Coordinates of C-alpha atoms in Angstrom, one line a residue:
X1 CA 40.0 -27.2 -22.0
X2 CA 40.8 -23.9 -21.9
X3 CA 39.2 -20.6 -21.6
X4 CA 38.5 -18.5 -24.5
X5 CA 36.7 -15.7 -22.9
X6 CA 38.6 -13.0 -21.5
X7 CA 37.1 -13.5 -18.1
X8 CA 38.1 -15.6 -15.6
X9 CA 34.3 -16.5 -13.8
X10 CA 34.5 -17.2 -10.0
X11 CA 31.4 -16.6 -8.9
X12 CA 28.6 -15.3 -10.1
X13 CA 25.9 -12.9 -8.8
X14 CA 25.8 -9.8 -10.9
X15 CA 25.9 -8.6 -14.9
X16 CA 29.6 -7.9 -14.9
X17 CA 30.3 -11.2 -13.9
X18 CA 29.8 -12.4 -17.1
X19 CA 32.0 -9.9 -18.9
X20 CA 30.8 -8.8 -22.5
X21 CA 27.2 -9.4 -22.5
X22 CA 27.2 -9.9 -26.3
X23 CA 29.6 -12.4 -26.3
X24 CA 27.9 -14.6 -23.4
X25 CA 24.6 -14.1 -26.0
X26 CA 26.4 -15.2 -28.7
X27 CA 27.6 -18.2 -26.1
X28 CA 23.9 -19.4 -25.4
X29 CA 22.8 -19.1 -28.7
X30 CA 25.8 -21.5 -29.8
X31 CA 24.1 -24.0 -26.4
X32 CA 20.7 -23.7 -27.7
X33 CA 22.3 -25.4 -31.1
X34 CA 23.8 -27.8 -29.5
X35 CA 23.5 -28.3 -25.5
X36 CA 25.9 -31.2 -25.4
X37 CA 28.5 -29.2 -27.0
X38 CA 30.9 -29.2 -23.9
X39 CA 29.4 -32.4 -21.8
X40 CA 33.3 -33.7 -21.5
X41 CA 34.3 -29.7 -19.1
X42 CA 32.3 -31.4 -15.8
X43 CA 33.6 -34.9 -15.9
X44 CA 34.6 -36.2 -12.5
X45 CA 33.4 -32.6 -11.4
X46 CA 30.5 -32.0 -9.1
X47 CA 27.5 -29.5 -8.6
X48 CA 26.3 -29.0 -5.0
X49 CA 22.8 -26.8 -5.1
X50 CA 21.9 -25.9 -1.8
X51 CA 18.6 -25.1 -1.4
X52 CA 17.0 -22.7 1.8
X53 CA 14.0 -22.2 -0.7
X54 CA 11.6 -23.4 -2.8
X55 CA 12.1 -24.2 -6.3
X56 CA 10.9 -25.3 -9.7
X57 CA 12.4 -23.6 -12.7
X58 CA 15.5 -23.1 -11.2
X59 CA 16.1 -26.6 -9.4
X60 CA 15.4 -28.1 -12.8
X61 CA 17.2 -25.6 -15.4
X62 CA 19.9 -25.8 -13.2
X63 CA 20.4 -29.4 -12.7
X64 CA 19.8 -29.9 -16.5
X65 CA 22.6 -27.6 -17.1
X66 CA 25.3 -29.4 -15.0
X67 CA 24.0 -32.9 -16.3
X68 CA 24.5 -31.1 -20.0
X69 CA 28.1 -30.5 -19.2
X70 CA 28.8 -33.9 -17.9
X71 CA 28.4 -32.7 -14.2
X72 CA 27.3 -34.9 -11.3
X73 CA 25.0 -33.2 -9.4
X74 CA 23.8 -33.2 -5.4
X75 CA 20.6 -31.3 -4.6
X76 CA 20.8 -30.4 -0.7
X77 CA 17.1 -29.2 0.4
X78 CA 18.7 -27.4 3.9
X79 CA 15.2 -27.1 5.5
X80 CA 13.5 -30.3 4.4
X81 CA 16.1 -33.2 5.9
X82 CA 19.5 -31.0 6.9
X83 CA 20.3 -30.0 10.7
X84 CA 18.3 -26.6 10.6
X85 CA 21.5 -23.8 10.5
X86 CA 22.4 -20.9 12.6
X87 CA 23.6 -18.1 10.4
X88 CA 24.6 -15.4 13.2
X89 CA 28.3 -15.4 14.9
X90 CA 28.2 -15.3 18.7
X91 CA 24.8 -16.9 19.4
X92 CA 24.7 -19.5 21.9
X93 CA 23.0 -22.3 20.1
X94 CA 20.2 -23.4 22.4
X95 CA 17.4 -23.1 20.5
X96 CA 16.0 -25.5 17.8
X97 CA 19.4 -24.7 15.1
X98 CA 22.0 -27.3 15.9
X99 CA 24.5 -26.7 13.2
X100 CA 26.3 -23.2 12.3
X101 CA 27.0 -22.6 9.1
X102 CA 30.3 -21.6 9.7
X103 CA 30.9 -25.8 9.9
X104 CA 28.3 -26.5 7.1
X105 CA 29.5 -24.8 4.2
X106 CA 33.5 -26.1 4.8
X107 CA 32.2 -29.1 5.0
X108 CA 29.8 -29.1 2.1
X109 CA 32.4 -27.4 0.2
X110 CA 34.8 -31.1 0.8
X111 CA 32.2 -32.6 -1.3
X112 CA 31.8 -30.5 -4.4
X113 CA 33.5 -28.6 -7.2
X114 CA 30.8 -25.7 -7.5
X115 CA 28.4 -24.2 -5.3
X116 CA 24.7 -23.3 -6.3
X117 CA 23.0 -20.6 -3.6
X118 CA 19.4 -20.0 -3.3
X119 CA 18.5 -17.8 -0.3
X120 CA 15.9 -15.0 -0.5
X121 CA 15.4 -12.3 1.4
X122 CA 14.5 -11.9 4.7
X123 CA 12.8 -8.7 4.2
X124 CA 13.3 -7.5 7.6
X125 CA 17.1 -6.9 7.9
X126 CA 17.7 -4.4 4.8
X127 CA 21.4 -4.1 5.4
X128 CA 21.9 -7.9 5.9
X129 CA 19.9 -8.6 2.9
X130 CA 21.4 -5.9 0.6
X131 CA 24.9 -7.1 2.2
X132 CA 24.4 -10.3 0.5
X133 CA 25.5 -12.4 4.2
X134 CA 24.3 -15.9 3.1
X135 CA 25.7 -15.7 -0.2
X136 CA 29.2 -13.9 0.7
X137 CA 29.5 -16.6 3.7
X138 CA 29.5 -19.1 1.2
X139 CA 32.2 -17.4 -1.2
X140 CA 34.4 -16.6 2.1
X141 CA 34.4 -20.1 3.8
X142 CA 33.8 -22.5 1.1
X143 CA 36.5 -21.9 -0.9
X144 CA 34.7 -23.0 -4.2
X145 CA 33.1 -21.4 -7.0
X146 CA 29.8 -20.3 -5.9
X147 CA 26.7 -18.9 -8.2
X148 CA 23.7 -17.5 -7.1
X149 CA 20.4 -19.5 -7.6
X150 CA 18.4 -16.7 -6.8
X151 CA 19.9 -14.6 -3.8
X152 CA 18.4 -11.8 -1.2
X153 CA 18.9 -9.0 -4.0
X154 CA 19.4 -10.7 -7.1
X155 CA 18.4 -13.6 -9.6
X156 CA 21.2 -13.2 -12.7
X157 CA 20.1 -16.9 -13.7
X158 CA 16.8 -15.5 -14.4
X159 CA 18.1 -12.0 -16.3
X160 CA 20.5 -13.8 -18.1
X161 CA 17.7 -16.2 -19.5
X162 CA 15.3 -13.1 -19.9
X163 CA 18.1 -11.0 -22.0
X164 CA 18.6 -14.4 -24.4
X165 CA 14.7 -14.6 -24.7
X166 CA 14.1 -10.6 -25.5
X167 CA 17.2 -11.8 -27.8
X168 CA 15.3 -14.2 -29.9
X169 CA 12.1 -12.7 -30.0
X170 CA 12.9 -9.1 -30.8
X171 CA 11.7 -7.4 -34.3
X172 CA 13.8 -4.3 -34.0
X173 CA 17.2 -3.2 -33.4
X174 CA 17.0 -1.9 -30.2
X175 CA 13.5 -2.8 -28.7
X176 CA 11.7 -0.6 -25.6
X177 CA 11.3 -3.1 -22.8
X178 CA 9.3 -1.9 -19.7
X179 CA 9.6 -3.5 -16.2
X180 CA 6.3 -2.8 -14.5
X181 CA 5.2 -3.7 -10.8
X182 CA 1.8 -5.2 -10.8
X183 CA 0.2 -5.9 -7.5
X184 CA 0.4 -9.2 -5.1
X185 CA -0.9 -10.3 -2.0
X186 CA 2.3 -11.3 0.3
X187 CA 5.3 -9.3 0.5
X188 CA 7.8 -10.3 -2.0
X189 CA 11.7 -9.6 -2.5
X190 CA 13.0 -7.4 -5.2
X191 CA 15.6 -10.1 -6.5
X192 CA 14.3 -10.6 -9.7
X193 CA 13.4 -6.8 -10.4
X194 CA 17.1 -6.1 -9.3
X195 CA 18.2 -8.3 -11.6
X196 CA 16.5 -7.5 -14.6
X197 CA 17.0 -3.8 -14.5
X198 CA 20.7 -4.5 -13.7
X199 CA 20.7 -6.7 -17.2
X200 CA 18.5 -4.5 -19.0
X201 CA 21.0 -1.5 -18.1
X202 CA 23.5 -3.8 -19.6
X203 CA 22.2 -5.0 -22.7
X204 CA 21.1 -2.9 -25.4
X205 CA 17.7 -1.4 -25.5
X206 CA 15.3 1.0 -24.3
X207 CA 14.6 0.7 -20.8
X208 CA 11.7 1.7 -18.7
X209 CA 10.5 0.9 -14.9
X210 CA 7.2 1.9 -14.0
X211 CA 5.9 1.1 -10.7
X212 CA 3.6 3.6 -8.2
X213 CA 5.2 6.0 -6.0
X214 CA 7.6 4.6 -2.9
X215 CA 8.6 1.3 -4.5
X216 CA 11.6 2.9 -6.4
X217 CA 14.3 0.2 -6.7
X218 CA 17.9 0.8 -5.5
X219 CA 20.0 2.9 -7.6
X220 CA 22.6 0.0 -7.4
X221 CA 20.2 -1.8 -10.0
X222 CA 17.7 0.8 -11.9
X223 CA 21.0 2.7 -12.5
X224 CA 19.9 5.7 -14.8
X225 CA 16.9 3.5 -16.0
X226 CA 14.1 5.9 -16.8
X227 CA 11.3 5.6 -14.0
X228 CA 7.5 6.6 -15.1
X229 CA 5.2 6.6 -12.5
X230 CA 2.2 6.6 -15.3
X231 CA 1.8 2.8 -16.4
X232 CA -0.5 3.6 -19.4
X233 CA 2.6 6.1 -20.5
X234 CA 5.0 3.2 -19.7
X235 CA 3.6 1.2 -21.6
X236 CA 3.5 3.3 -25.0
X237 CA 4.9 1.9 -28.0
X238 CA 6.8 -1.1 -25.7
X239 CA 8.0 -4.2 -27.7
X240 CA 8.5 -6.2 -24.0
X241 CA 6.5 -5.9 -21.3
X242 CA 7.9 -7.7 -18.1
X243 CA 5.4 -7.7 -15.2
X244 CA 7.2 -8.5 -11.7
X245 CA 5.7 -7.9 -8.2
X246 CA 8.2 -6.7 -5.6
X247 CA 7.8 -5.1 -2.2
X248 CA 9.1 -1.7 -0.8
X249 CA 12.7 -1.5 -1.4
X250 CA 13.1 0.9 1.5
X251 CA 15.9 3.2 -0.5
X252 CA 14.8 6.2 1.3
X253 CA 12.9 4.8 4.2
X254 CA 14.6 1.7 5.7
X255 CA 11.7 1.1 8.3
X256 CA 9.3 0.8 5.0
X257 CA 11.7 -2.3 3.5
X258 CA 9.9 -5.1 2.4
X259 CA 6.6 -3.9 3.6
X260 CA 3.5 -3.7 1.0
X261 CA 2.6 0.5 1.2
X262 CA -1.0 0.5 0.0
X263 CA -3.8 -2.4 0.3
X264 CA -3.3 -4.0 -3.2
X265 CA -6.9 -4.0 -3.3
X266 CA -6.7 -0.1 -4.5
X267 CA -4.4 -0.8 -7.0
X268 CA -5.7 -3.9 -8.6
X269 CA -5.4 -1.7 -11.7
X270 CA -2.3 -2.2 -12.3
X271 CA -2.9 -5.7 -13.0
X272 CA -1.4 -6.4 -16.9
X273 CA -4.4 -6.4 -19.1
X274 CA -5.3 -6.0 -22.7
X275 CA -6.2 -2.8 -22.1
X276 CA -2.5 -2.0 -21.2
X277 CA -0.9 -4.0 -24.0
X278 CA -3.4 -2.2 -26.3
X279 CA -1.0 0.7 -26.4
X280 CA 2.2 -1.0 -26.7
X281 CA 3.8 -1.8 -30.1
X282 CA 2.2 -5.6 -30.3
X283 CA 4.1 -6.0 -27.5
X284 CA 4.9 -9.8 -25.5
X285 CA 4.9 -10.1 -22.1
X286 CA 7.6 -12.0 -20.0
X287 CA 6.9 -12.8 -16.0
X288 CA 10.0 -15.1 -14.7
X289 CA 7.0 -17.8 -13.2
X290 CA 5.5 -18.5 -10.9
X291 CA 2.6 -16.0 -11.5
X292 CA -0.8 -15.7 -9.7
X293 CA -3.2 -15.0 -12.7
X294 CA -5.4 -12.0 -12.8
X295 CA -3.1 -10.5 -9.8
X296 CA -0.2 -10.0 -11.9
X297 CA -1.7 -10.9 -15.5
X298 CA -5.2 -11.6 -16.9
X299 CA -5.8 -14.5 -17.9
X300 CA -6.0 -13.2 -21.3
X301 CA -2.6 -11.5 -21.6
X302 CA -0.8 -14.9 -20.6
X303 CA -2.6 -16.8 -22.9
X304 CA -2.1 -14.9 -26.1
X305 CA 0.1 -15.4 -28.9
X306 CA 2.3 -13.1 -27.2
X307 CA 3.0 -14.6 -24.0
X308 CA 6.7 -15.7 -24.1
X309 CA 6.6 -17.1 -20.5
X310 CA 7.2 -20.7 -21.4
X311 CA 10.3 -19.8 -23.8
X312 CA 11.4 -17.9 -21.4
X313 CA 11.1 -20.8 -18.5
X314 CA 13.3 -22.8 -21.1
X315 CA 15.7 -20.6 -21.8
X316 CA 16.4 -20.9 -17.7
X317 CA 18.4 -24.2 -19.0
X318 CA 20.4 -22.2 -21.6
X319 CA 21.8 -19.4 -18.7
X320 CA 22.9 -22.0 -16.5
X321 CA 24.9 -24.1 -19.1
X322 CA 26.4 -20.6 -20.0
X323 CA 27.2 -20.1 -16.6
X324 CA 28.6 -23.2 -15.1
X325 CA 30.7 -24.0 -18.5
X326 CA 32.4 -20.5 -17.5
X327 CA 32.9 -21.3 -14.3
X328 CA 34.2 -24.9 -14.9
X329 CA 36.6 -23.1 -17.7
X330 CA 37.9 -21.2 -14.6
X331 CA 38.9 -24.0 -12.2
X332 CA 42.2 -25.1 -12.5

């Protein structure tokens, strides 16, 4: 089969990845229709998704999506049954990791045609999070298409599916969609705010992050994206509200990364209630799961008419078919 967009996918981690972000809409949309469209492009050809975290949406969705395109698909769990894995050159391995990496991923790579990542953030090593190490050990040894399944900085599976659901589901032109940090009780990466400001950048509409004071995400991502520290004012007018906890990015203050700056206790009102979506133009709220209620959202604002959390979850399958059809259009 060949390739009929002008890109040639590899890998895939960030917006540009995907080349014209219209077309790849246009591309799910034509998967929704039919997701069975292209089932013969994986024959014979296998997924591996390696797994260092937890998962539900995007074990699923993703495995769903290979099995659409005729895939066959292995699900490695590393920490629940693998040799646990040293990640650092020049450690002497005496300790409880008996297997480096540097052997693993060749030798998962002889098994498979594509590689699925997930591997969050450590939150204590800024530049070795932000330097993507995991992942870009991966792309370097295995020699195989690899695609991120939610990495230390980024989840594009999750954008992507967000951008085709804020597709479907918008009633103007070009609808004002706000990003807001709402507050959580554990420390938690910035992956999937990375992400969507990256795609939101991207894609055409109105974009605003509001978030208190010291959690301002790295310009790599929020780009020129307008930042109001006043949620209420966020919030004016908004046709998509998208409500995502994340912990201090540590732009400015690297000592502060992924620490939480204020007891979320004292800012429990910033917790998405009716009396924020009050002000926003009938807006719908989107959260990428899994969301602790009345934290994040009331129990209210999920549950209304205007929750589009579940199509959203679905539309998970639709990126990843998108996806791995490019990247299996790329192999030769």
């Amino acid at each position: 089969m060949h390739n009929h967009n002008d890109i040639d996918m590899k890998n895939f981690l960030y917006a540009k990845d995907l080349g014209d972000l219209r077309k790849a809409l246009d591309e799910a949309m034509e998967i929704k229709k039919d997701r069975f469209k292209y089932v013969e492009l994986g024959k014979n050809k296998t997924a591996l998704l390696v797994f260092f975290n937890n998962s539900l949406r995007t074990r699923l969705s993703t495995q769903k999506a290979a099995l659409n395109l005729g895939m066959n698909v292995i699900v490695l769990d590393v920490n629940a049954g693998a040799w646990k894995l040293e990640t650092e050159r020049g450690v002497i391995m005496d300790g409880d990791k008996s297997e480096h990496l540097l052997e693993a991923i060749p030798v998962m790579a002889s098994y498979c045609d594509v590689i699925g990542i997930r591997s969050f953030a450590g939150l204590t090593d800024r530049e070795y999070d932000y330097a993507e190490t995991v992942y870009n050990q991966f792309v370097k040894y295995s020699g195989k298409p690899v695609f991120a399944m939610e990495t230390a900085t980024v989840h594009p599976l999750q954008a992507f599916a967000d951008l085709i659901t804020i597709e479907e589901h918008k009633t103007v032109k070009r609808p004002k969609v706000v990003l807001t940090w709402a507050p959580h009780p554990r420390c938690l990466p910035q992956a999937v705010p990375n992400s969507f400001a990256e795609w939101m950048n991207e894609a055409d509409v109105d974009f605003v992050i509001t978030h208190p004071k010291g959690y301002e995400l790295d310009p790599m991502f929020a780009g020129d994206a307008k930042v109001e520290y006043d949620q209420m004012k966020a919030f004016e007018g908004a046709d998509f509200i998208y409500a995502k906890n994340w912990s201090c990015p540590g732009v400015t203050e690297p000592d502060k990364y992924g620490k939480i700056l204020e007891d979320y206790h004292n800012l429990l009102d910033w917790t998405v209630s009716e009396r924020q979506m009050a002000v926003t133009n009938n807006g719908k709220f989107m959260h990428c799961l899994p969301v602790r209620r009345n934290m994040i959202v009331t129990d209210d604002v999920i549950e209304s008419k205007n929750s589009l959390v579940i199509p959203e979850a679905a539309n998970r399958e639709i990126s990843a078919t998108v996806v791995l059809k490019r990247i299996l259009e790329g192999i030769k």
